[in-house]
Structure formats: C-alpha cells, structure tokens
Coordinates of C-alpha atoms in Angstrom, one line a residue:
Chain A
M30 CA -28.7 -4.4 18.1
K31 CA -32.5 -4.7 19.8
R32 CA -34.3 -7.8 20.0
G33 CA -37.0 -9.1 22.0
R34 CA -36.3 -12.6 22.9
K35 CA -33.4 -14.6 24.0
M36 CA -31.4 -16.4 21.1
K37 CA -31.2 -20.1 21.5
R38 CA -27.8 -21.6 21.6
S39 CA -27.9 -22.4 17.8
E40 CA -28.9 -18.8 17.1
R41 CA -26.4 -17.1 19.5
L42 CA -23.5 -19.0 17.7
V43 CA -24.7 -17.1 14.3
D44 CA -24.7 -13.8 16.1
F45 CA -21.4 -14.4 17.9
T46 CA -19.2 -15.4 14.6
N47 CA -20.7 -12.6 12.9
Y48 CA -19.9 -10.5 15.9
L49 CA -16.5 -11.4 16.1
L50 CA -15.8 -11.3 12.2
N51 CA -16.6 -7.6 12.4
N52 CA -15.0 -6.8 15.5
A53 CA -11.4 -7.9 14.5
R54 CA -8.1 -7.5 16.2
K55 CA -10.8 -5.6 19.4
L56 CA -10.9 -7.3 23.1
T57 CA -14.4 -7.8 23.9
T58 CA -15.4 -8.8 27.6
L59 CA -17.4 -11.8 27.9
S60 CA -19.6 -9.7 30.3
F61 CA -20.6 -7.6 27.0
F62 CA -21.7 -11.0 25.6
G63 CA -23.3 -12.1 28.7
Q64 CA -25.7 -9.2 28.6
R65 CA -26.0 -9.0 25.0
Y66 CA -27.3 -13.1 25.0
G67 CA -29.0 -13.1 28.6
V68 CA -26.9 -16.0 29.3
A69 CA -24.1 -16.9 32.3
K70 CA -20.4 -16.3 31.5
S71 CA -20.1 -20.1 31.6
S72 CA -22.3 -20.5 28.6
I73 CA -20.6 -17.7 26.5
S74 CA -17.0 -19.5 27.3
E75 CA -18.5 -22.8 25.7
D76 CA -19.6 -21.0 22.7
L77 CA -16.3 -19.7 22.6
V78 CA -14.9 -23.1 22.4
I79 CA -16.6 -24.0 19.3
I80 CA -16.1 -21.0 17.8
K81 CA -12.5 -20.9 18.3
R82 CA -12.0 -24.6 17.1
V83 CA -13.6 -24.0 13.8
F84 CA -12.0 -20.7 13.2
E85 CA -8.5 -22.7 13.7
E86 CA -9.6 -26.0 11.9
T87 CA -10.3 -23.3 9.1
G88 CA -8.0 -21.2 8.9
V89 CA -10.2 -18.5 9.8
G90 CA -8.4 -17.0 12.2
T91 CA -7.4 -17.4 16.1
V92 CA -10.0 -16.6 18.9
K93 CA -8.1 -15.7 22.4
T94 CA -9.7 -15.4 25.5
Y95 CA -7.8 -13.3 28.3
P96 CA -8.6 -13.6 32.0
G97 CA -9.4 -11.4 34.3
V98 CA -11.2 -7.7 34.7
S99 CA -9.9 -6.2 31.9
G100 CA -9.7 -9.7 29.8
G101 CA -12.2 -10.8 27.3
V102 CA -12.0 -12.3 23.9
V103 CA -10.0 -11.1 20.9
F104 CA -10.5 -12.4 17.3
T105 CA -7.3 -12.1 15.0
P106 CA -7.8 -13.1 11.2
E107 CA -5.3 -15.8 10.3
I108 CA -3.6 -16.8 6.8
S109 CA -1.9 -19.9 6.9
N110 CA 1.3 -20.2 5.0
A111 CA 0.0 -22.7 2.2
Q112 CA -3.2 -20.3 1.7
S113 CA -0.7 -17.4 1.3
R114 CA 1.2 -19.2 -1.0
A115 CA -1.7 -20.5 -3.1
I116 CA -2.8 -16.9 -3.4
V117 CA 0.3 -15.3 -4.3
S118 CA 1.0 -17.8 -7.2
E119 CA -2.5 -17.2 -8.7
I120 CA -1.8 -13.6 -8.5
A121 CA 2.0 -14.0 -9.8
D122 CA -0.1 -16.4 -13.0
L123 CA -2.0 -13.4 -13.6
M124 CA 1.4 -10.8 -13.8
R125 CA 2.5 -13.6 -16.5
E126 CA 0.2 -12.8 -18.6
S127 CA 2.1 -11.1 -22.0
N128 CA -0.4 -8.4 -22.8
R129 CA 0.6 -6.6 -19.3
I130 CA 3.8 -5.5 -21.2
L131 CA 3.4 -1.7 -22.1
P132 CA 6.0 0.8 -24.0
G133 CA 9.2 1.3 -22.3
G134 CA 8.5 -2.0 -20.1
Y135 CA 5.9 -1.0 -17.6
I136 CA 3.8 -3.3 -16.4
Y137 CA -0.3 -2.7 -16.8
L138 CA -1.4 -3.8 -12.9
S139 CA -4.6 -1.6 -12.9
D140 CA -6.9 -4.4 -12.9
I141 CA -5.1 -7.0 -10.6
L142 CA -5.4 -4.0 -8.0
G143 CA -8.6 -2.8 -8.7
S144 CA -10.3 -6.1 -7.9
P145 CA -11.7 -6.5 -4.4
K146 CA -10.6 -9.9 -4.0
N147 CA -7.3 -9.6 -4.9
L148 CA -6.7 -6.6 -2.4
K149 CA -8.4 -8.7 0.3
N150 CA -5.8 -11.5 -0.8
I151 CA -2.9 -9.2 -0.6
S152 CA -4.1 -7.0 2.3
K153 CA -4.2 -10.3 4.3
I154 CA -0.8 -11.4 3.5
I155 CA 0.6 -7.5 4.3
A156 CA -1.4 -7.6 7.6
H157 CA -0.1 -11.2 8.5
E158 CA 3.5 -10.1 8.3
Y159 CA 3.1 -7.3 11.0
A160 CA 0.6 -9.4 13.1
G161 CA 2.9 -9.4 16.0
K162 CA 3.7 -5.4 15.8
Q163 CA 1.5 -2.3 17.0
I164 CA 0.8 -0.1 14.1
D165 CA -1.2 3.3 14.3
A166 CA -1.4 4.1 10.5
I167 CA -1.0 3.1 6.8
V168 CA 0.9 5.6 4.9
T169 CA 0.9 5.4 1.4
I170 CA 1.5 7.7 -1.9
A171 CA -0.9 8.5 -4.8
T172 CA -2.4 7.0 -6.6
K173 CA -1.6 3.2 -7.1
G174 CA -0.8 2.8 -3.6
I175 CA -3.8 3.6 -2.0
P176 CA -5.8 0.5 -3.0
I177 CA -3.3 -1.6 -1.1
A178 CA -2.8 0.8 1.6
Q179 CA -6.6 0.9 2.3
A180 CA -7.1 -2.8 1.9
V181 CA -4.1 -3.4 4.8
S182 CA -6.1 -0.4 6.6
A183 CA -9.4 -2.4 6.7
I184 CA -8.2 -5.4 8.3
L185 CA -5.8 -4.2 11.0
D186 CA -8.9 -1.6 11.7
V187 CA -6.3 1.5 11.5
P188 CA -6.7 4.9 9.4
F189 CA -4.7 5.1 6.4
V190 CA -3.2 8.3 5.0
I191 CA -2.1 9.7 1.5
V192 CA 1.0 11.3 0.5
R193 CA 1.1 13.4 -2.3
R194 CA 3.3 14.7 -5.1
D195 CA 2.2 18.2 -5.1
P196 CA -0.1 19.9 -2.5
K197 CA -3.8 20.1 -2.7
V198 CA -5.9 23.0 -1.4
T199 CA -8.1 20.5 0.5
E200 CA -5.2 19.3 2.3
G201 CA -4.5 22.5 4.7
A202 CA -0.9 23.2 6.1
T203 CA 1.6 20.1 4.4
L204 CA 5.0 19.1 5.8
N205 CA 6.8 18.5 2.5
V206 CA 10.0 16.7 1.8
N207 CA 12.3 16.2 -1.0
Y208 CA 13.4 13.0 -1.9
M209 CA 16.0 11.5 -5.1
S210 CA 14.2 8.7 -6.9
G211 CA 16.2 6.3 -7.1
S212 CA 15.7 5.1 -10.6
S213 CA 16.0 8.6 -12.8
A214 CA 18.1 10.3 -9.8
K215 CA 16.3 13.5 -10.4
V216 CA 15.0 15.0 -6.8
E217 CA 11.1 15.2 -6.4
N218 CA 9.1 16.5 -3.8
M219 CA 6.5 14.9 -1.8
T220 CA 3.7 16.3 0.2
L221 CA 1.6 15.0 3.7
S222 CA -1.4 17.3 5.4
K223 CA 0.4 18.3 8.8
R224 CA -3.2 16.8 10.7
S225 CA -2.5 13.3 8.9
L226 CA -0.3 12.3 11.5
A227 CA 0.3 12.4 15.4
P228 CA 3.7 12.1 16.6
G229 CA 4.8 8.9 18.2
Q230 CA 2.5 6.8 15.9
R231 CA 3.9 3.8 14.6
V232 CA 3.4 3.6 11.0
L233 CA 3.3 1.3 8.2
I234 CA 4.2 2.5 5.0
V235 CA 2.3 0.3 1.9
D236 CA 2.9 0.7 -1.9
D237 CA 2.3 -1.2 -5.0
F238 CA 5.7 -1.3 -6.7
M239 CA 9.3 -0.9 -5.7
K240 CA 12.0 -0.2 -8.3
G241 CA 15.1 1.8 -6.7
G242 CA 12.9 2.7 -3.7
G243 CA 13.6 6.4 -4.0
T244 CA 9.7 6.9 -3.4
L245 CA 9.7 4.7 -0.3
N246 CA 12.8 6.4 1.2
G247 CA 11.1 9.8 0.8
M248 CA 7.9 8.4 2.9
K249 CA 10.4 7.0 5.3
S250 CA 12.1 10.6 5.7
L251 CA 8.2 11.9 6.0
V252 CA 7.5 9.6 8.5
H253 CA 10.4 10.8 10.4
E254 CA 9.8 14.4 9.8
F255 CA 6.4 13.7 11.5
D256 CA 8.2 12.3 14.6
C257 CA 6.6 8.6 14.1
I258 CA 8.2 5.3 14.2
L259 CA 8.8 3.5 11.1
A260 CA 6.8 -0.2 11.9
G261 CA 7.7 -1.4 8.2
V262 CA 7.4 -1.1 4.7
A263 CA 5.8 -3.2 2.3
V264 CA 5.1 -3.4 -1.2
F265 CA 2.9 -5.8 -3.7
A266 CA 5.6 -6.2 -6.3
E267 CA 9.6 -5.1 -6.8
G268 CA 10.6 -4.4 -10.0
P269 CA 13.8 -5.5 -11.5
F270 CA 16.9 -2.8 -10.3
K271 CA 20.4 -2.6 -11.1
G272 CA 22.7 -1.1 -8.6
Q273 CA 22.4 -0.1 -4.9
R274 CA 18.6 0.2 -3.3
L275 CA 17.8 3.6 -1.5
I276 CA 16.2 0.9 0.8
T277 CA 16.7 -2.7 2.1
D278 CA 14.5 -3.2 5.0
Y279 CA 11.2 -3.6 3.3
K280 CA 9.3 -6.9 2.6
S281 CA 7.5 -7.6 -0.8
I282 CA 4.8 -10.4 -1.9
L283 CA 6.3 -10.7 -5.4
K284 CA 9.5 -10.1 -7.1
I285 CA 9.4 -9.0 -10.8
E286 CA 13.0 -10.7 -12.5
K287 CA 13.0 -9.5 -16.1
I288 CA 11.0 -8.2 -18.4
D289 CA 11.6 -8.8 -21.7
I290 CA 10.0 -6.6 -24.1
E291 CA 10.7 -8.5 -27.3
K292 CA 9.6 -12.0 -26.4
R293 CA 7.0 -10.3 -24.7
S294 CA 7.5 -12.3 -21.2
I295 CA 7.8 -11.3 -17.6
E296 CA 9.4 -13.7 -15.2
V297 CA 7.7 -13.5 -11.7
A298 CA 9.4 -15.1 -8.5
L299 CA 8.2 -14.8 -5.3
G300 CA 8.9 -12.0 -2.9
N301 CA 11.5 -11.9 0.1
I302 CA 8.3 -12.6 2.6
Y303 CA 8.2 -15.9 1.2
T304 CA 12.3 -16.3 0.1
N305 CA 13.9 -14.9 3.1
E306 CA 11.8 -17.5 5.7
V307 CA 13.9 -19.7 7.8
Chain B
M26 CA -11.1 -25.9 3.6
K27 CA -10.0 -29.2 4.6
R28 CA -11.1 -31.2 7.7
G29 CA -10.9 -34.8 9.0
R30 CA -14.1 -35.1 10.6
K31 CA -17.4 -34.1 10.5
M32 CA -18.5 -30.7 12.1
K33 CA -21.3 -31.0 14.7
R34 CA -24.6 -28.7 13.8
S35 CA -23.2 -26.1 16.3
E36 CA -19.7 -26.2 14.3
R37 CA -21.3 -26.3 11.2
L38 CA -23.3 -23.1 12.0
V39 CA -20.3 -21.1 13.0
D40 CA -18.5 -22.0 9.9
F41 CA -21.9 -21.5 7.5
T42 CA -22.0 -18.2 9.0
N43 CA -18.3 -17.2 8.3
Y44 CA -18.7 -18.5 4.7
L45 CA -22.1 -16.6 3.6
L46 CA -20.8 -13.5 5.3
N47 CA -17.2 -14.1 3.1
N48 CA -19.5 -14.9 0.1
A49 CA -22.1 -12.0 -0.3
R50 CA -24.0 -11.7 -3.2
K51 CA -23.1 -15.3 -4.5
L52 CA -25.5 -17.9 -5.4
T53 CA -24.1 -21.1 -3.6
T54 CA -26.0 -24.4 -4.2
L55 CA -27.4 -26.4 -1.2
S56 CA -25.4 -29.6 -2.6
F57 CA -22.3 -27.6 -1.9
F58 CA -22.7 -27.0 1.6
G59 CA -24.1 -30.8 1.8
Q60 CA -21.1 -31.7 0.6
R61 CA -18.8 -29.6 2.7
Y62 CA -20.6 -30.8 5.9
G63 CA -21.0 -34.6 4.8
V64 CA -25.1 -34.1 5.7
A65 CA -28.4 -34.2 3.8
K66 CA -29.9 -30.8 2.0
S67 CA -32.7 -31.1 5.0
S68 CA -30.2 -30.4 7.4
I69 CA -28.5 -27.6 5.5
S70 CA -32.0 -26.2 5.3
E71 CA -32.8 -26.6 8.4
D72 CA -29.3 -24.4 9.3
L73 CA -30.5 -22.1 6.6
V74 CA -33.5 -21.0 8.7
I75 CA -31.6 -20.1 11.8
I76 CA -29.1 -18.1 10.0
K77 CA -32.0 -16.6 8.3
R78 CA -33.6 -15.6 11.5
V79 CA -30.5 -14.2 12.9
F80 CA -29.3 -12.0 10.4
E81 CA -32.8 -10.8 9.6
E82 CA -33.7 -9.9 13.3
T83 CA -30.1 -8.5 13.8
G84 CA -30.1 -6.2 10.8
V85 CA -27.1 -7.9 9.2
G86 CA -29.0 -9.1 5.9
T87 CA -31.1 -10.8 3.9
V88 CA -30.8 -15.0 3.2
K89 CA -32.8 -15.9 0.1
T90 CA -33.1 -19.7 -1.1
Y91 CA -34.1 -20.6 -4.8
P92 CA -35.3 -23.8 -5.4
G93 CA -34.4 -25.8 -8.4
V94 CA -31.6 -27.1 -10.1
S95 CA -30.0 -23.9 -10.5
G96 CA -31.1 -22.9 -7.3
G97 CA -29.1 -22.0 -4.1
V98 CA -28.8 -19.7 -1.3
V99 CA -27.5 -16.0 -1.7
F100 CA -26.7 -13.7 1.4
T101 CA -27.2 -10.0 0.7
P102 CA -25.7 -7.5 3.1
E103 CA -28.4 -4.6 4.8
I104 CA -28.4 -1.6 6.3
S105 CA -31.8 -0.6 7.9
N106 CA -33.2 2.9 7.3
A107 CA -32.3 3.2 11.4
Q108 CA -28.7 1.9 11.0
S109 CA -28.1 4.1 8.0
R110 CA -29.5 7.2 9.8
A111 CA -27.3 6.7 12.8
I112 CA -24.3 6.3 10.7
V113 CA -24.9 9.6 8.5
S114 CA -25.7 11.6 11.5
E115 CA -22.5 10.4 13.1
I116 CA -20.9 11.6 10.4
A117 CA -22.4 14.4 9.7
D118 CA -21.3 15.4 13.6
L119 CA -17.8 14.7 12.5
M120 CA -18.1 17.5 9.3
R121 CA -19.6 19.8 11.5
E122 CA -16.4 20.2 13.2
S123 CA -14.8 23.9 13.0
N124 CA -11.3 22.9 12.7
R125 CA -12.2 21.3 9.1
I126 CA -12.4 25.1 7.5
L127 CA -9.2 25.5 5.2
P128 CA -8.6 28.7 3.6
G129 CA -10.8 29.2 0.7
G130 CA -13.3 27.5 2.2
Y131 CA -12.6 24.2 1.4
I132 CA -13.2 21.2 3.8
Y133 CA -10.7 19.0 5.5
L134 CA -12.0 15.4 4.8
S135 CA -9.4 13.7 4.5
D136 CA -9.5 11.9 8.1
I137 CA -12.9 10.6 7.7
L138 CA -12.3 9.1 4.1
G139 CA -9.3 7.7 6.1
S140 CA -11.0 5.6 8.6
P141 CA -12.0 2.3 7.6
K142 CA -14.9 2.4 9.8
N143 CA -16.4 5.3 8.1
L144 CA -15.6 4.1 4.5
K145 CA -17.3 0.6 5.4
N146 CA -20.4 2.5 6.7
I147 CA -20.6 4.9 3.8
S148 CA -20.2 2.3 1.1
K149 CA -23.2 0.2 3.0
I150 CA -25.2 3.0 2.4
I151 CA -24.4 3.6 -1.3
A152 CA -24.3 -0.6 -2.3
H153 CA -27.9 -0.6 -0.2
E154 CA -29.4 2.1 -2.9
Y155 CA -28.1 0.3 -5.9
A156 CA -29.0 -3.3 -4.1
G157 CA -31.8 -4.1 -6.9
K158 CA -29.2 -2.9 -10.1
Q159 CA -26.9 -5.0 -11.8
I160 CA -23.9 -3.2 -11.3
D161 CA -20.8 -4.7 -12.9
A162 CA -18.0 -1.8 -12.5
I163 CA -17.5 1.1 -10.2
V164 CA -15.6 4.2 -11.8
T165 CA -14.0 7.0 -9.9
I166 CA -11.4 10.0 -10.4
A167 CA -8.2 10.2 -8.5
T168 CA -7.4 10.7 -5.7
K169 CA -9.9 11.6 -3.2
G170 CA -12.8 9.1 -4.8
I171 CA -10.4 6.2 -4.7
P172 CA -11.1 5.1 -0.8
I173 CA -15.0 5.2 -1.5
A174 CA -15.1 3.3 -4.8
Q175 CA -12.6 0.7 -3.5
A176 CA -15.3 0.2 -0.5
V177 CA -18.3 0.1 -2.5
S178 CA -16.3 -2.4 -4.8
A179 CA -15.7 -4.7 -2.0
I180 CA -19.1 -4.9 -0.7
L181 CA -20.3 -5.3 -4.3
D182 CA -17.7 -7.3 -5.1
V183 CA -17.3 -6.1 -8.5
P184 CA -13.9 -4.0 -9.8
F185 CA -12.9 -0.4 -9.4
V186 CA -11.7 1.6 -12.2
I187 CA -9.7 5.2 -11.5
V188 CA -9.8 8.0 -13.7
R189 CA -7.1 10.0 -14.1
R190 CA -6.8 13.8 -15.1
D191 CA -3.4 13.2 -16.8
P192 CA -2.5 10.0 -18.7
K193 CA 0.1 7.5 -16.9
V194 CA 2.9 5.6 -18.6
T195 CA 1.8 2.2 -16.3
E196 CA -1.9 2.5 -17.8
G197 CA -1.4 2.1 -21.5
A198 CA -3.2 3.3 -24.3
T199 CA -6.0 5.7 -23.1
L200 CA -9.5 7.3 -23.7
N201 CA -9.6 10.9 -23.0
V202 CA -12.8 13.1 -22.8
N203 CA -12.3 16.7 -22.2
Y204 CA -15.3 18.2 -19.7
M205 CA -16.0 21.6 -18.5
S206 CA -15.5 22.3 -14.6
G207 CA -18.9 23.3 -13.3
S208 CA -17.3 25.4 -10.4
S209 CA -14.4 27.4 -12.7
A210 CA -16.0 27.0 -16.2
K211 CA -12.3 25.6 -17.5
V212 CA -12.0 23.2 -20.1
E213 CA -10.3 20.1 -18.8
N214 CA -9.0 16.5 -19.6
M215 CA -9.5 13.4 -17.9
T216 CA -8.4 9.8 -19.1
L217 CA -8.6 6.2 -18.4
S218 CA -7.2 3.0 -19.5
K219 CA -8.9 1.5 -22.5
R220 CA -8.3 -1.9 -20.9
S221 CA -10.7 -0.5 -18.0
L222 CA -14.0 -1.1 -19.1
A223 CA -15.7 -3.7 -21.6
P224 CA -18.5 -2.5 -23.9
G225 CA -22.3 -3.0 -22.2
Q226 CA -20.7 -2.9 -18.9
R227 CA -23.1 -1.4 -16.5
V228 CA -21.0 1.4 -14.4
L229 CA -21.8 3.1 -11.1
I230 CA -19.6 6.4 -11.0
V231 CA -18.2 7.0 -7.6
D232 CA -16.8 10.1 -6.1
D233 CA -16.5 12.1 -2.5
F234 CA -17.5 15.4 -3.2
M235 CA -19.7 17.3 -5.9
K236 CA -19.6 21.1 -6.5
G237 CA -21.3 22.4 -10.0
G238 CA -21.1 18.5 -11.2
G239 CA -18.5 18.8 -13.9
T240 CA -15.9 16.1 -12.8
L241 CA -19.0 13.9 -12.9
N242 CA -20.6 14.8 -15.8
G243 CA -17.1 14.1 -17.3
M244 CA -16.9 10.7 -15.9
K245 CA -20.3 10.4 -17.9
S246 CA -19.3 11.2 -21.1
L247 CA -16.0 8.5 -20.5
V248 CA -18.5 5.8 -19.6
H249 CA -20.3 6.6 -22.9
E250 CA -17.5 6.5 -24.6
F251 CA -16.6 3.5 -23.6
D252 CA -20.3 2.0 -24.9
C253 CA -21.1 1.2 -21.1
I254 CA -24.4 1.6 -19.5
L255 CA -24.6 4.3 -16.7
A256 CA -26.3 2.7 -13.6
G257 CA -26.1 5.4 -11.6
V258 CA -24.1 8.3 -9.9
A259 CA -23.2 8.5 -6.1
V260 CA -21.6 11.2 -4.1
F261 CA -20.6 11.2 -0.4
A262 CA -21.2 15.4 0.1
E263 CA -22.6 17.6 -2.0
G264 CA -21.6 21.2 -1.6
P265 CA -23.1 24.5 -1.8
F266 CA -23.5 25.8 -5.5
K267 CA -25.1 28.7 -6.9
G268 CA -26.8 28.2 -10.3
Q269 CA -27.4 25.2 -12.5
R270 CA -25.9 22.2 -11.7
L271 CA -24.4 20.0 -14.7
I272 CA -25.5 16.8 -13.5
T273 CA -29.4 16.3 -11.9
D274 CA -29.5 12.4 -11.7
Y275 CA -27.2 11.5 -8.6
K276 CA -27.5 10.4 -4.8
S277 CA -25.7 12.2 -2.3
I278 CA -25.2 10.7 1.6
L279 CA -24.4 14.3 3.1
K280 CA -25.2 17.7 1.9
I281 CA -23.1 21.1 3.0
E282 CA -25.5 23.6 2.7
K283 CA -23.2 26.8 4.1
I284 CA -19.7 27.2 5.1
D285 CA -19.4 30.4 7.0
I286 CA -15.9 31.2 7.0
E287 CA -15.6 34.0 9.4
K288 CA -17.6 32.2 12.0
R289 CA -16.1 28.9 11.0
S290 CA -19.2 26.9 11.1
I291 CA -20.3 24.2 8.5
E292 CA -23.9 23.6 7.8
V293 CA -24.6 19.9 7.3
A294 CA -27.5 18.2 6.1
L295 CA -28.8 14.9 5.1
G296 CA -28.0 14.3 1.3
N297 CA -31.0 13.7 -1.5
I298 CA -30.8 9.7 -0.6
Y299 CA -32.7 10.7 2.5
T300 CA -34.7 13.7 1.6
N301 CA -35.8 12.4 -1.9
E302 CA -37.7 9.2 0.5
V303 CA -41.2 8.9 -0.1

C-alpha cells in the first residue's frame, strides 16, 4: 500500500479492520502496523482493543495478541453456536423442498452447493470444527466435493487437492488406490497427482455427501499412501444407510433420515456436529 | 447482530467496514445503518466519507452513495491496473517453472489453481473485467474450471453451475449439446442440469485453459439452448494453437506462447486482458 500521508485514527481503524479480515489466521507483528501507520506500538495496541471488542461483540471472530519478539496479532474468524444453528436450519429447509427428489431417490443439491452464500456458511461451520487443529491441506474428490473443499480452503488459507476417479493427462504421475464402494459393494479406483501432497502433511478430507462411506474410506487410504496424517473427515450431508458404514470418525452438518419417493418428502435432521455436542 | 449498548464512532467504523466488505455490490440504505448504530443519518454519512477515502486510497474498492428514497450505499471491490499486473506477473513466474511440463507437452496447473490466494487474485482480475456488466450466473465445465468459476462467483455474489461431459444421476433432467473439439476435431458431448439456468439470465462462461476453443464454444451453444444471454467468456490461460480458433470473443489473463519439451521451457506472456488495452 502506498500512501502519501499519515492516517488519522478513524482512518487507521478502517484500514486495520480490512487488513485483519484479509489476513485471517496469520500472525502479524505490531511493528508491521507501527510502520504501516507511522505511529507508536501503544497506539496500535489501543486500536486493537477497539477492533477486538467489536469483533467479539458482533461474533466476527477473535483477535489475539501475543507478546514478545516473535509475537503479534492473529485474527481468527468465528461462528457462534447460535449462528451455526441458524445457518444449518436455513439450509435444511432448502433440502426439504419436495422437488429435489430425483428418480432413484437421489437428491438434487447442485443449486445449494452452487450458491456462494451457502458455501461460505457451510465452510465456516466446517472450519470451526477444526479451529484448534493444524491443517496443511484439504482433500476432496471430483466433482461435487470441490466447491465445499475450496470454500473451506479459502477460510483456512491452505491449498486443496482434487482426487479423481480416472487419471488425467494434465496431472502427471499419479498414485492410485482401489476402494470398495460402501453402497454398491463394487471395487473402484481413485487417483491423485503425486505432486499434490507432501509426506507428513496434516490433511482434512471434505466431501458433499456420504452414503456407505466407501469413497471417504478410499480417500483415507490415499492420504495414508501419501504418508500424510489424517486431521479429520467432514461431509456436508450424510444420507440414509442400512448396515455397517465403512467409516465412523466423520463429522456431518446435516443428516438425511429418510427419502420417501412416493410422498415426495425428505426428512432432514442436524448432523453429528450438532447432535454429538455435550 | 445483538448488542446491548450504543457503539462509539471508532467502534462503528470497525463494524461498518466489516459490514461493507461482507456485503459487496449490494445496495444498503443509510437508514439501515442509522438503526443499526442508533445514530442520525448525518453521522452515517460522515463515517462513509472516512471509509470511502481509505478504501479508495488503499485500492480496496469504491464506495458509492446514491441519494433518494431507493438510495443507499454500495461497496464494489476493485483492483488497480498496477495490482492486477503485479498479481499476473507473479503467477506467470510460477507457470514458467520447468518442472510443470508433463509428457505430451501438457502443463501441471493444479497447484496454482488449488491455492486460495491465487484463486482470489485471479477471480478479482476476471470480476474487474465485467465490473460494469450485469451477470446472473457463472457457467464452467468440470473439473478444472470449477475453482476459478467458484472464486469469481464468490466475488460477484452470483451462483455458478457446472457443465459435465457425461450426465449424472444426481443432476435430474439435463440439456445436452454436441460440440466439436477444436484441438482434436472430434465430436463430443456436454450436459447441464435443466434446473441450472433460467431463460433470460446473463451468463459469464469461465474456464481454466483454452486451446482451440471447442469446449468454450460448446458452452456457448449450451447457454444459447437455455435461452440465456452470453455476458462474456473468460479463461485463466490460453495455450499455443495453430489455425483458426472456434472462438474469438474471449478474455484471457495469461497466454502460453510456446512449450519447448526438449529445453523444458515454457514461454508465458500476458493475456489479451492486458495486451488489448488502449
């Protein structure tokens, strides 16, 4: 940023707010801001008190200051339990619309997952679940998992990588695993570019929909084959499934309890993010 | 937002800045802010003068106030020509890395297009190109176009829809078109859920890479079949292509001039967004 003049406090607060919102989860030293605004660190600290108070009162997020040479300030976007439940009940209402039921009992979700507002909200909820954990990359599978994975990646500011069902010439060398589809008990294949992940990275798996958990399980073994560490598995919605799921350690935002094709009704409940709460 | 007390101006500026950044391109009445903060419209106008000055000086965007009953304030994110060129030259440097060349002369781009920072930057440039135009939806094709389309959709706050090469059971009824691949001169098929677009919508087509333009041309005819209006075609990069392209009215951020597999070198130039400037 180039400026010819020194900002007043009121102006500084506008710029400071914008800076923090655009640099979420990053530690920035107070000296950086001191230089940026040409003021003493004490003024920066006073500004931060104001911003912290407003961000916390309005539920935008937390502002934490760490002392010392390697210290600084970190803004972390937050979502309150009430906000989270309000968002999820709004999306659940959308999912209950009877015209979503497709032949074969599938549910049309593309409009919900093609809305930037929904994606932002869904990804805030997922990011919140992993707020305390270190995550280095998001892994998803083409096609429908991509929007959610990308939205979470934007919030956590880490890259996302896309697993495919068939290798593409534009991916270079790939690592492939076979997996058993949980719902149809067929052996399938998934593939990920060898360059996508580095050994030791902490990986969050994200997908749109889970039935038997076979696809998620496949991604888990792929993460393992890359010598990465699984940080978590999150899905937007879990569907009805009879029998033993191939995966148990997942988090879901919504749970589709029942799809009645004849009555054209979809029963949607909160996912285990909400129901497993203490 | 629930607050028990009235905010001071300094606090109001923090909240006001956050509000505008999170409600880009939307008209909000001054009365809304008057009520939100419990102050007279004149105070709101004074706040806006400060925010406008900072946003414009630091290149964040424009803040426009419209008078009258149906008036209000609109924040539009902006990117200056200098910022845009700085971003694009950074990404061009990444693309020139020799280890991106894959067998067959393909280029590995997944890491570039899996980085939230790059996607935000790329989408700012594309959104800027269509700043004055009304756009109701973004259309892209699976898989690699999705991240860019989604990032542009987030900035313009409009939905995005994903064309597929083969219909999926979760999409319901689809509209299909055949198209001629520009590079291989084969007839291919693409498909889009009938529910995706409504007649009369103004559509921006976005993709990651263009060679002969066949895929983009296919999307153009799909948009036409939906009785939608084409608002533009934007690609991240255009590749080298000998002969007549099937499409001429596109905008590109980068242009790959030459890929020398033997020397392992990639010549990358600015796209027509920059070179067609007056």
